[in-house]
Short mmCIF file of C-alpha atoms in Angstrom, two decimals:
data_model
loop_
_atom_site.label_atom_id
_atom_site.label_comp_id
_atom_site.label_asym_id
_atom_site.label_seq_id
_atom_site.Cartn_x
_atom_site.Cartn_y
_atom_site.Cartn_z
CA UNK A 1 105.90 -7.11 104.28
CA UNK A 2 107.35 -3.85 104.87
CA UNK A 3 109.14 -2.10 102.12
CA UNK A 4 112.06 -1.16 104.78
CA UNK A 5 113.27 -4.67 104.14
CA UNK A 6 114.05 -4.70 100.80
CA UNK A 7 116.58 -1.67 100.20
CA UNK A 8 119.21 -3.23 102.36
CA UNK A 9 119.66 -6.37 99.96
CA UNK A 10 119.54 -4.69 97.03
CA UNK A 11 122.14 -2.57 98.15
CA UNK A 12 124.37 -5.48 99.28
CA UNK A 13 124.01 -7.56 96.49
CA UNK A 14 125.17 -4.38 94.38
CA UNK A 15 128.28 -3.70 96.19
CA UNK A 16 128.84 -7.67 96.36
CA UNK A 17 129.05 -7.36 92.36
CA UNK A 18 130.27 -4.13 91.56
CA UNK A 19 133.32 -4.52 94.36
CA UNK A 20 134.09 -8.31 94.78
CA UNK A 21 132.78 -9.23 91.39
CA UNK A 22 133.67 -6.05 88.80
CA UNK A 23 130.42 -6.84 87.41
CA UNK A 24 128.05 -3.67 86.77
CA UNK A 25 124.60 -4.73 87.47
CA UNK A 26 121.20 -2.73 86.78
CA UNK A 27 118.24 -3.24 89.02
CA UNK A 28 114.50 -3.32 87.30
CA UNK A 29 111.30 -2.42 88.82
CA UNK A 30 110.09 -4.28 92.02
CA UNK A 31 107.20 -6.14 91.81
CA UNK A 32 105.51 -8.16 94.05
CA UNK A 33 106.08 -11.55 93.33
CA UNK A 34 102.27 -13.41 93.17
CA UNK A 35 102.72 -16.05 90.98
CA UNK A 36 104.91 -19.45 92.05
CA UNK A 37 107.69 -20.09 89.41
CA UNK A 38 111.23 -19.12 89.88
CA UNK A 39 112.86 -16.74 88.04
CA UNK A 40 115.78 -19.03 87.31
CA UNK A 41 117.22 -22.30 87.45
CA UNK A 42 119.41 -21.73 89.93
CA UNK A 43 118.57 -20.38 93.45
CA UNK A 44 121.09 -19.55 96.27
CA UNK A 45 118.23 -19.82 99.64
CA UNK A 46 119.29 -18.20 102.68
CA UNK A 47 117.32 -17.48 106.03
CA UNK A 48 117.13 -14.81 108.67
CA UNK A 49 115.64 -14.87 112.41
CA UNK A 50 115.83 -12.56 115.00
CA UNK A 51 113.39 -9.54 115.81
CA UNK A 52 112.17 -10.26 112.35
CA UNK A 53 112.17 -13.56 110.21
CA UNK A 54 112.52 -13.82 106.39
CA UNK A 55 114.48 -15.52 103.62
CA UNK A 56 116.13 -14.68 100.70
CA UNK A 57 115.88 -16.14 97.04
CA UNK A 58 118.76 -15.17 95.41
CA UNK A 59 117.37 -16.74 91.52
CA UNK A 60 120.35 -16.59 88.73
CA UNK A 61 120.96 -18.03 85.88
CA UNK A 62 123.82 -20.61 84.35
CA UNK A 63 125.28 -17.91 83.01
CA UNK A 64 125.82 -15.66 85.96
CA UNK A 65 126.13 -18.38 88.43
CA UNK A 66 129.19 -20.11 86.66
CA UNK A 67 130.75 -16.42 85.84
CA UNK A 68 130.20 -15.15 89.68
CA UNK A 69 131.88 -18.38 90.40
CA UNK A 70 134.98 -18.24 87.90
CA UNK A 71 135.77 -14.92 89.34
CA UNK A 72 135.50 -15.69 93.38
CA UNK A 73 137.74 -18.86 92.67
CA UNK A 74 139.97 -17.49 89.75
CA UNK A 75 139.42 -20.40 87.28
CA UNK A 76 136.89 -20.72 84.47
CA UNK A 77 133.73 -22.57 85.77
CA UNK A 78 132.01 -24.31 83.17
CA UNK A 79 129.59 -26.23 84.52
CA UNK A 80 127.48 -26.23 87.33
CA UNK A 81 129.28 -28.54 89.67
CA UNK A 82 129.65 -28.17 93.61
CA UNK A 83 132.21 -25.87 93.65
CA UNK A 84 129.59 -23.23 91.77
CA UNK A 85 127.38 -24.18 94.24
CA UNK A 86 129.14 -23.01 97.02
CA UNK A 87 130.03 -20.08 95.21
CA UNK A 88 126.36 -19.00 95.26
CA UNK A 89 126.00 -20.17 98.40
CA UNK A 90 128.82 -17.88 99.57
CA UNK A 91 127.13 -15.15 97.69
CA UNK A 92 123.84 -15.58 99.08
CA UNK A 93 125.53 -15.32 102.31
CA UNK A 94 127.31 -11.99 101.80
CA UNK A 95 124.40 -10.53 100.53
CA UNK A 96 122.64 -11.59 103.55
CA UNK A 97 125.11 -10.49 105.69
CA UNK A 98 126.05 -6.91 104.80
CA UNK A 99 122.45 -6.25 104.48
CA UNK A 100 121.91 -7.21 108.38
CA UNK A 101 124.07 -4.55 109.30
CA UNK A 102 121.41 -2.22 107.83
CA UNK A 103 119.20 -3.86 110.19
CA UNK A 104 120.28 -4.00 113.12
CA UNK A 105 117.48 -3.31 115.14
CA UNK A 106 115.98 -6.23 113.56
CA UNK A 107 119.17 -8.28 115.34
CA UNK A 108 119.26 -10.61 113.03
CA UNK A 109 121.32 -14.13 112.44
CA UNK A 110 121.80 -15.95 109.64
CA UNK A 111 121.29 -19.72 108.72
CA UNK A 112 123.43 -22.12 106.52
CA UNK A 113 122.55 -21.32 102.65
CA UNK A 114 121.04 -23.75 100.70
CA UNK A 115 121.24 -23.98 97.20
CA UNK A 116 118.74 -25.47 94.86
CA UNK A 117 119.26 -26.27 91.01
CA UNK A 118 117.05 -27.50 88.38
CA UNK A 119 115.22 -26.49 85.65
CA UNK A 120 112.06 -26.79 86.46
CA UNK A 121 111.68 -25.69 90.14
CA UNK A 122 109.77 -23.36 92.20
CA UNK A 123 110.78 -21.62 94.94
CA UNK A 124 107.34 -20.70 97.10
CA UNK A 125 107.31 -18.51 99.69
CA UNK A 126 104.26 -18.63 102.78
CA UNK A 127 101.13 -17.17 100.99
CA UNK A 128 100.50 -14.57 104.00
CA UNK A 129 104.31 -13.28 102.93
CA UNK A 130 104.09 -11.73 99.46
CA UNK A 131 107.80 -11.56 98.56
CA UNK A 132 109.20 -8.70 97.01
CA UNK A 133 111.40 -9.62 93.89
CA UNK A 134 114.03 -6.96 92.19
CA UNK A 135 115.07 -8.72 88.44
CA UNK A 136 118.32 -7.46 87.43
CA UNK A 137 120.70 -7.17 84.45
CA UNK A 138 124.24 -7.90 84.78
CA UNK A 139 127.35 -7.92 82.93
CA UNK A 140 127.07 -11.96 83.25
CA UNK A 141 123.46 -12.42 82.31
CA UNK A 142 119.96 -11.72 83.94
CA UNK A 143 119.53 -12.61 87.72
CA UNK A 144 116.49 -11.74 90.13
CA UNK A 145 116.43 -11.13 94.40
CA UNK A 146 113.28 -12.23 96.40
CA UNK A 147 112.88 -11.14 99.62
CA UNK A 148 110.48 -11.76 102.16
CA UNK A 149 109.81 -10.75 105.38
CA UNK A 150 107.44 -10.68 108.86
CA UNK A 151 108.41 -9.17 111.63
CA UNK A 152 107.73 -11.07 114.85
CA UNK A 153 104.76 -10.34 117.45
CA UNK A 154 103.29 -7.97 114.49
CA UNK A 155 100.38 -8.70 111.92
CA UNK A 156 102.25 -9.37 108.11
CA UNK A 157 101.56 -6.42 105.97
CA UNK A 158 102.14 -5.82 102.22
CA UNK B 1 128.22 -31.53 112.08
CA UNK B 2 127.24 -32.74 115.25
CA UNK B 3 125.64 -35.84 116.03
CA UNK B 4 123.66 -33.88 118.84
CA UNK B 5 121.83 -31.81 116.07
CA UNK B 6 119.79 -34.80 114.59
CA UNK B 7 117.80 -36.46 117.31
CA UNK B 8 116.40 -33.36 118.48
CA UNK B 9 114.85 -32.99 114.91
CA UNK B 10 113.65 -36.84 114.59
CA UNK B 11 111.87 -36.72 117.79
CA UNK B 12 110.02 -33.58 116.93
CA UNK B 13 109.66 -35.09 113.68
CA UNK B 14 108.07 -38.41 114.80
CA UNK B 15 106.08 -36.86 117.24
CA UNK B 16 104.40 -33.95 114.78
CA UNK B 17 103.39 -36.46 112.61
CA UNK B 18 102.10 -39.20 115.42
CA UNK B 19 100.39 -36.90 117.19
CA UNK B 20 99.10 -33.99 115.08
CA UNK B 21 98.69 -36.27 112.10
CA UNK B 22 97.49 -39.22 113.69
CA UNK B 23 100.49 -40.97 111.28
CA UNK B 24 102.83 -43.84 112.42
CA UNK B 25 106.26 -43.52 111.18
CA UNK B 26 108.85 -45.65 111.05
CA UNK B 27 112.48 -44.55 110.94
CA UNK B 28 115.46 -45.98 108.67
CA UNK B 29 118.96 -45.66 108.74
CA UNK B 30 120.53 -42.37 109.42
CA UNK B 31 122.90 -41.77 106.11
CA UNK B 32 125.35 -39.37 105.77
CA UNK B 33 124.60 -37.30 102.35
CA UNK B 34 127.43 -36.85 100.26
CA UNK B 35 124.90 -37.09 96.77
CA UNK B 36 123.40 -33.79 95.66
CA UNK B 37 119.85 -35.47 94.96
CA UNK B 38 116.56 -34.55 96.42
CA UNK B 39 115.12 -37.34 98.32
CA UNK B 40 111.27 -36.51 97.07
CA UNK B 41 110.08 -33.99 94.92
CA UNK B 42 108.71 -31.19 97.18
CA UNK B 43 111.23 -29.66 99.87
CA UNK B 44 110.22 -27.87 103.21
CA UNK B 45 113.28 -25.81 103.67
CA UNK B 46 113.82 -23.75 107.17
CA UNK B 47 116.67 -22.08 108.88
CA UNK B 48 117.72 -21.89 112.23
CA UNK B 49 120.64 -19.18 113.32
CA UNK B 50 121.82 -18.38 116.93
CA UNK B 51 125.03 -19.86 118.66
CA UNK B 52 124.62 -22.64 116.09
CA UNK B 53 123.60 -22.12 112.00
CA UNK B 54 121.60 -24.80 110.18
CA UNK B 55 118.87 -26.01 107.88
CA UNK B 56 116.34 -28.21 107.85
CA UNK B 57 114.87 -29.50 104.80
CA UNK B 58 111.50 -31.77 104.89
CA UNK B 59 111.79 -34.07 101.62
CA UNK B 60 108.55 -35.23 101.04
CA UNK B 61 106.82 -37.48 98.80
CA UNK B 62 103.81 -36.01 96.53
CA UNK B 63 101.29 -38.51 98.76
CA UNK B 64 102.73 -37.53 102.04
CA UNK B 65 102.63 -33.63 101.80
CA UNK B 66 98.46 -34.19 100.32
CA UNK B 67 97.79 -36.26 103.10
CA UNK B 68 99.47 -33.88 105.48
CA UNK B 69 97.52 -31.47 104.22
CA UNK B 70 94.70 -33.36 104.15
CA UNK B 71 94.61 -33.62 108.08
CA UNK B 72 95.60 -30.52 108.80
CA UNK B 73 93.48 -28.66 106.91
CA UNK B 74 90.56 -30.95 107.43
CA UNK B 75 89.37 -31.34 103.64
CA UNK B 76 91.05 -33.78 100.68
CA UNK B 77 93.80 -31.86 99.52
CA UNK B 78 94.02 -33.67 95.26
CA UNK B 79 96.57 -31.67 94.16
CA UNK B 80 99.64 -29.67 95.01
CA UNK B 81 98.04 -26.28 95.32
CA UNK B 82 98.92 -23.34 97.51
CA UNK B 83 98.04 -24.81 100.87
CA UNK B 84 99.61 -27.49 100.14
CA UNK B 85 102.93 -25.80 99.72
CA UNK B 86 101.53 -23.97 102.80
CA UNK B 87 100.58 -26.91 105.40
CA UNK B 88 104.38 -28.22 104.19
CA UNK B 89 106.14 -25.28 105.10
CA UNK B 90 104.10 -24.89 108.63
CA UNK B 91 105.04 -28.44 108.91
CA UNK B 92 108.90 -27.35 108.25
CA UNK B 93 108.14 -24.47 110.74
CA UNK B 94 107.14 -27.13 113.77
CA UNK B 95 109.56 -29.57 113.84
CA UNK B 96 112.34 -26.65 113.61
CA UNK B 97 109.80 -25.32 116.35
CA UNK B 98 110.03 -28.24 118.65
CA UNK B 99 113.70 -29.38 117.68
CA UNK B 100 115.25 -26.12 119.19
CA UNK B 101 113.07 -26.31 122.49
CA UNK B 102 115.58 -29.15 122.65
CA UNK B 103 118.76 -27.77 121.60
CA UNK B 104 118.02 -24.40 123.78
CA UNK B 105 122.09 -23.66 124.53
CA UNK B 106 122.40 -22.80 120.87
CA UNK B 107 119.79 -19.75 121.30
CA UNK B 108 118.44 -20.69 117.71
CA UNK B 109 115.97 -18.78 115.94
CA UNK B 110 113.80 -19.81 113.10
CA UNK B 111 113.50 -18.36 109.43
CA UNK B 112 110.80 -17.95 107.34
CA UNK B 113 110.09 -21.36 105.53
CA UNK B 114 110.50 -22.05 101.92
CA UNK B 115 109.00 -24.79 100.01
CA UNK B 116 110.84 -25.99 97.14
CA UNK B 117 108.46 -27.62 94.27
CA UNK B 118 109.48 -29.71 90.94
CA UNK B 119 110.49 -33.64 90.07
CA UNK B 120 113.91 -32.99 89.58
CA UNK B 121 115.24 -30.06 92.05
CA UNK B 122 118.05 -30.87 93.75
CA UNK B 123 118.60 -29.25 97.29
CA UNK B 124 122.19 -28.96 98.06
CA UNK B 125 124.10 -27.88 101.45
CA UNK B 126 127.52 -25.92 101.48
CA UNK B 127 130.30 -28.90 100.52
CA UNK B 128 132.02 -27.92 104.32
CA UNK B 129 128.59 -29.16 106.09
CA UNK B 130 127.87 -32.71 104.93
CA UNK B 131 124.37 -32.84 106.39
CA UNK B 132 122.72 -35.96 107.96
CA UNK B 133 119.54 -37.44 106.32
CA UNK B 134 117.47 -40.23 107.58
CA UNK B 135 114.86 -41.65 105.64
CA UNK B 136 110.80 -42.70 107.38
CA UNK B 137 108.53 -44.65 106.30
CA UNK B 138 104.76 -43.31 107.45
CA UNK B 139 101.35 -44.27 106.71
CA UNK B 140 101.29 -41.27 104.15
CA UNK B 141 104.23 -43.04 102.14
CA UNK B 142 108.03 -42.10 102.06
CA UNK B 143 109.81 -38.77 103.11
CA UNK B 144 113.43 -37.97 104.46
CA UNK B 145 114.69 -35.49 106.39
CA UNK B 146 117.79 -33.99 106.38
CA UNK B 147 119.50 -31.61 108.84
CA UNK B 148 122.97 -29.85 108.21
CA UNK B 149 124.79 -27.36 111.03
CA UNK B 150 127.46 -25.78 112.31
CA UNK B 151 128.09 -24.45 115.30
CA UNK B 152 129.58 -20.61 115.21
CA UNK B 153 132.88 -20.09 116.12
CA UNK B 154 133.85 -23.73 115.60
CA UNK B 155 135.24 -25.88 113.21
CA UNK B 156 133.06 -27.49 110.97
CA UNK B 157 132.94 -31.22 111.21
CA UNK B 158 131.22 -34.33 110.90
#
């Protein structure tokens, strides 16, 4: 996958917290993401076609899943129900969609999120798409971005 | 959502598995899902985005997606390994293939696929888009498939 890819939703998802959230976050190191478990129990799945095709993982935990959410609908979330669900299906979105602007020459569209929740799941990408993954710290709790990516009519690289 | 979104996806559906698989399937009623519970524990998840934006998600049982496997990969697939997950997702990635052959006004495009593993993950669709599922019996065993879109620039309904 090529590194191009991943700047754009890390930048997004920053600005979605730091602006629409007021929640500082700190990105980690990116890694390549080999093994199969998710980071977290709670994973907002979005997908992108165009010149390029990819998804998104965007893994968080309770924690910053039900805080995200008390602050998009102005009440105190304290459970994972469906409205927290949408919420990070809404943020998955946003992410996804500021970070198309960046590329553009990819013309890309976005499909419906999905959101997944257990504890116990795994999110797998294709094993010729090595995903990158970015964990992060926030002021709500630890959350992680996997992103991966092939563009179309050309081999997938790492 | 659209009736005009399923059929497209149950044909391609019932023919993948009929004619690549050399498995009869047998379809059940089409349900509307308003429950937030996975219909099988491993989840072929693909998005579609054009004039129309949707997901697919393949619910299969543990004996259907070996089996699958199985045939596709030509050798007795025991366990859920890596391709596995794999010959589920490309599985994900041909019906969405076919389907939007079919539904060619909407200019869709196709994602990436993701393949959701664990007993008790629950795959859930924005609360705006109740998505349709229908249930098949096959030769393999159970599975369910469930499709959920909305078509840009219009209201959402059902």
């Amino acid at each position: 996958m090529k590194v191009e890819f991943i700047n754009p939703f890390v930048n997004s998802l920053t600005r979605t917290f730091e602006t629409m959230l007021n929640c500082q976050i700190q990105r980690g190191s990116l890694v390549l993401k080999h093994d199969t478990g998710s980071s977290y129990p709670i994973s907002g799945i979005i997908g992108l076609s165009g010149n390029a095709v990819g998804t998104i993982v965007l893994s968080l935990s309770e924690d910053v899943a039900k805080q995200a959410a008390s602050v998009m609908l102005m009440t105190e979330m304290k459970t994972i129900d469906d409205d927290v669900v949408d919420a990070v299906g809404e943020l998955a979105n946003m992410v996804a969609g500021a970070a198309k602007v960046e590329l553009e020459k990819y013309e890309l569209s976005i499909s419906l999120p999905n959101v997944v929740t257990g504890p116990d799941h795994h999110v797998r990408f294709p094993s010729d798409v090595t995903p990158f993954c970015v964990p992060f710290d926030t002021d709500f709790g630890p959350m992680a971005l996997e992103v991966g990516f092939a563009v179309v009519g050309e081999e997938v690289c790492v």
